[in-house]
mmCIF file of C-alpha atoms in Angstrom:
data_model
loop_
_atom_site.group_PDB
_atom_site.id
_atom_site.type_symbol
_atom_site.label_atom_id
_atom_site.label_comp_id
_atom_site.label_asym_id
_atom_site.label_seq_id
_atom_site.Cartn_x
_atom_site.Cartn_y
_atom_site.Cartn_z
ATOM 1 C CA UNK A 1 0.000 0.000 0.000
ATOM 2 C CA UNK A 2 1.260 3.362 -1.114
ATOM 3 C CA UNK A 3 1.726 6.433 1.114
ATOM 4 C CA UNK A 4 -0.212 9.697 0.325
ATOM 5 C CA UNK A 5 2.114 12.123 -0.874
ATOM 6 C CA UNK A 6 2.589 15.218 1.164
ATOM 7 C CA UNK A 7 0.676 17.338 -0.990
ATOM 8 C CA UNK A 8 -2.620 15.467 -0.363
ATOM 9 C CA UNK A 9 -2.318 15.730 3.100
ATOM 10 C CA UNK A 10 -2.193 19.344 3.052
ATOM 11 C CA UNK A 11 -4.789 19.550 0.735
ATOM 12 C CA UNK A 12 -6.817 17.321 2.721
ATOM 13 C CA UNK A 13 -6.274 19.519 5.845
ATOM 14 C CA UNK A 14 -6.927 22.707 3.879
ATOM 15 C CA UNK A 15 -10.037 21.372 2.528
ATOM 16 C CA UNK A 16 -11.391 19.770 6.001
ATOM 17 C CA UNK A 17 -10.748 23.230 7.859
ATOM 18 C CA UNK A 18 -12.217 25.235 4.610
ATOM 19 C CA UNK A 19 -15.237 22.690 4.921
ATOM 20 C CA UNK A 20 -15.732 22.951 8.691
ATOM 21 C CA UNK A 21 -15.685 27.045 8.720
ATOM 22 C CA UNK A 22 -17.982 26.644 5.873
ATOM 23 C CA UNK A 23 -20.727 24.421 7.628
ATOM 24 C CA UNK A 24 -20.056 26.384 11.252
ATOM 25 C CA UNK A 25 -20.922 29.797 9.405
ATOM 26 C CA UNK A 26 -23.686 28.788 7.505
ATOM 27 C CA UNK A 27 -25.324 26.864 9.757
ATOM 28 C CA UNK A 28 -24.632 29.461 12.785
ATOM 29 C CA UNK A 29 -25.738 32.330 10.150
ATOM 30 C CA UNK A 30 -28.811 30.870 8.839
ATOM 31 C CA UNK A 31 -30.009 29.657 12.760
ATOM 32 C CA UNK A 32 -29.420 33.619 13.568
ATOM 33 C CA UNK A 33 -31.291 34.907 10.328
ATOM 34 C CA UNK A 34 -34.160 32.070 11.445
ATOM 35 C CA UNK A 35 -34.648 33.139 14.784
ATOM 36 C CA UNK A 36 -37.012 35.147 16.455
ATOM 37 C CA UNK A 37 -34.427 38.354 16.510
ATOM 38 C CA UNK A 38 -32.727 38.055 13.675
ATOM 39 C CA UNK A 39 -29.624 40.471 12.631
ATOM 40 C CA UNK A 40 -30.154 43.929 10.637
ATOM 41 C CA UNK A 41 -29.630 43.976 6.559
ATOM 42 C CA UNK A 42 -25.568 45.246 7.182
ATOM 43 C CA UNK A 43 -25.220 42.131 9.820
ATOM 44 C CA UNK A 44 -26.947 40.060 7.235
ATOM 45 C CA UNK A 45 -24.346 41.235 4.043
ATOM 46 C CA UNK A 46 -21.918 40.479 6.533
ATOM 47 C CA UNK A 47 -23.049 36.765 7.194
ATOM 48 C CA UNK A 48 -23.319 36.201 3.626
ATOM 49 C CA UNK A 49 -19.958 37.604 2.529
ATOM 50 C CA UNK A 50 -18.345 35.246 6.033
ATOM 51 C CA UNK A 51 -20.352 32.120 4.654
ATOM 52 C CA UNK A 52 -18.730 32.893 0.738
ATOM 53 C CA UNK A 53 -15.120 33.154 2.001
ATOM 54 C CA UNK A 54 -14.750 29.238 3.203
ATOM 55 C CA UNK A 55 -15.724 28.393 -0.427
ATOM 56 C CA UNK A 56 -13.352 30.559 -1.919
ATOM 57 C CA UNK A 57 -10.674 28.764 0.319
ATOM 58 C CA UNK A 58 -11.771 25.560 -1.289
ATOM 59 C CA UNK A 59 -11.418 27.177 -4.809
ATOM 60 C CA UNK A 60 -7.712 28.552 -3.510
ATOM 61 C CA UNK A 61 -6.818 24.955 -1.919
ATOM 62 C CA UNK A 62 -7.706 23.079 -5.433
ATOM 63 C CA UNK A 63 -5.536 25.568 -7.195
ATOM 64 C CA UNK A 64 -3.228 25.233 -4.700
ATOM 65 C CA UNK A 65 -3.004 21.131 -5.021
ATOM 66 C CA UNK A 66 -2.015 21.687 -8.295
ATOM 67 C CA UNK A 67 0.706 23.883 -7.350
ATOM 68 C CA UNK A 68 1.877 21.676 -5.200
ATOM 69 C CA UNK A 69 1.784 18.193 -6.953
ATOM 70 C CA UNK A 70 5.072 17.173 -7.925
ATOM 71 C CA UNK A 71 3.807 13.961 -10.146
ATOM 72 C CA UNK A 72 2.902 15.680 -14.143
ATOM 73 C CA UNK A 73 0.626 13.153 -15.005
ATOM 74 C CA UNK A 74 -1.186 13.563 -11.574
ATOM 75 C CA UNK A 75 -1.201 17.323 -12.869
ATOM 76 C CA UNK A 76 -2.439 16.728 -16.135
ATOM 77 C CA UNK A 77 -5.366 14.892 -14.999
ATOM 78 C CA UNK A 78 -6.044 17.619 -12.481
ATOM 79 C CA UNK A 79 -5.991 20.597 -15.069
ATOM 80 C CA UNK A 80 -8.474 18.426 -17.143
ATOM 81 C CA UNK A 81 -10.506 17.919 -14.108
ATOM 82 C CA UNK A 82 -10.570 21.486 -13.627
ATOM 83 C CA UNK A 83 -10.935 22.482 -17.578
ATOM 84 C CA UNK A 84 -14.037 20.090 -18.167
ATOM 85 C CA UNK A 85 -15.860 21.230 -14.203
ATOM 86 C CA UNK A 86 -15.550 24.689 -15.852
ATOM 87 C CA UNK A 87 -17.149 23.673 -19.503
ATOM 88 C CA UNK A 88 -19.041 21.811 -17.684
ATOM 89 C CA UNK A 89 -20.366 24.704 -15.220
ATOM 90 C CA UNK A 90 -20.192 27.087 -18.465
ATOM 91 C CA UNK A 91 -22.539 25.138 -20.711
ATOM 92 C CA UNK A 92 -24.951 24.840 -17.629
ATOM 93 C CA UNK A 93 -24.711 28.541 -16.722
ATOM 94 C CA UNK A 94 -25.615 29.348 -20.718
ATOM 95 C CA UNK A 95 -28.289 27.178 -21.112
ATOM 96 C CA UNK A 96 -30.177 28.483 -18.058
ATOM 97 C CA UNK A 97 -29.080 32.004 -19.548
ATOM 98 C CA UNK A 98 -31.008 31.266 -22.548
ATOM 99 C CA UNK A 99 -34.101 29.787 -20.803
ATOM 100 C CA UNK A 100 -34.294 33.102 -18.501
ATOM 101 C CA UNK A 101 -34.290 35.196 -22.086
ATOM 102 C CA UNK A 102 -36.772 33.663 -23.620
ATOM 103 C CA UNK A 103 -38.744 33.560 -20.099
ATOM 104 C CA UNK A 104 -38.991 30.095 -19.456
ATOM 105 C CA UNK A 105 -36.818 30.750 -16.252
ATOM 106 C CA UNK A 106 -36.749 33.649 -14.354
ATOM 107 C CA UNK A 107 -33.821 32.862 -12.553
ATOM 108 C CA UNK A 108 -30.217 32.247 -13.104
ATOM 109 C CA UNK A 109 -28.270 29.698 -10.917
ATOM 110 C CA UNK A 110 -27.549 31.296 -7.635
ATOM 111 C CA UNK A 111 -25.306 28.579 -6.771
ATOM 112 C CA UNK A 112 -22.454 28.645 -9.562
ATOM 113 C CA UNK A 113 -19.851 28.318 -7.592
ATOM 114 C CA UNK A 114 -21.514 24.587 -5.561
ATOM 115 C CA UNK A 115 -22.284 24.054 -9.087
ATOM 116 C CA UNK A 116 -19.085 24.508 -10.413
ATOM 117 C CA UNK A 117 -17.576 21.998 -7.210
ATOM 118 C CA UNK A 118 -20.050 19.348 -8.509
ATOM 119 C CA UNK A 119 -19.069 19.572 -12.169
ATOM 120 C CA UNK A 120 -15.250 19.037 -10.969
ATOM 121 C CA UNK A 121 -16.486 16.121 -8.736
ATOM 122 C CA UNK A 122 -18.255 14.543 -11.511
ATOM 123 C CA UNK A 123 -14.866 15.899 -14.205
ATOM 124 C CA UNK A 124 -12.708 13.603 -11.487
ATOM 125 C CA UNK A 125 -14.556 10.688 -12.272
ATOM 126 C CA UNK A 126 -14.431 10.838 -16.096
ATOM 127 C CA UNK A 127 -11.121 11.892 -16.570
ATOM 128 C CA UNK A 128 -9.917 9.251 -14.256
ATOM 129 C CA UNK A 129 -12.167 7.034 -15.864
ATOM 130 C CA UNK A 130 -10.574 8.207 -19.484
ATOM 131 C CA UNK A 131 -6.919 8.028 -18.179
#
């Protein structure tokens, strides 16, 4: 059984503290938004811009991995990961674009940045799949 190289386990540090501030905020945000005093509208921005900086940590730590990996072909299949998550994320984004303009949807996707983590989750699979 192989060891996990050094990179991974700083990645997979990164991305459990990133995770854990993410769930703590949002969970301790929405519970004070939900409650029966909940925060002003500048307490509120301020919740929402506190629960959108643990996701741009995980953004930073996946760039960062691939900094950090000293294995090319490990590299390779991470900059494909991350090329077809953002086609991937693009093509979704668009097509809901369109919809909104011709007013079948009204809304865009709010959540392009959890949708863009999915579309590299699923990219993992098929480009490992493809290797």
């Amino acid at each position: 059984m192989s060891k996990m190289p050094v990179y991974m386990k700083r990645y997979s540090i990164r991305l459990a503290i990133f995770m854990s501030l993410y769930i703590a905020i949002l969970v301790g945000g929405l519970s004070w938004m939900n409650s029966a005093n909940p925060p002003g509208e500048p307490v509120a921005a301020v919740l929402a811009i506190l629960t959108a900086l643990p996701i741009l940590g995980i953004f930073w730590t996946i760039f960062r991995l691939l900094v950090e990996m000293d294995d090319e072909y490990q590299r390779l299949l991470m900059t494909k990961q991350i090329i077809i998550g953002t086609a991937m994320t693009l093509g979704i984004a668009t097509v809901w674009q369109f919809l909104n303009v011709y007013g079948v949807l009204f809304h865009g996707p709010q959540w392009i940045g959890v949708i863009w983590l999915a579309m590299f989750g699923i990219a993992g699979g098929l480009v490992r799949w493809k290797a």
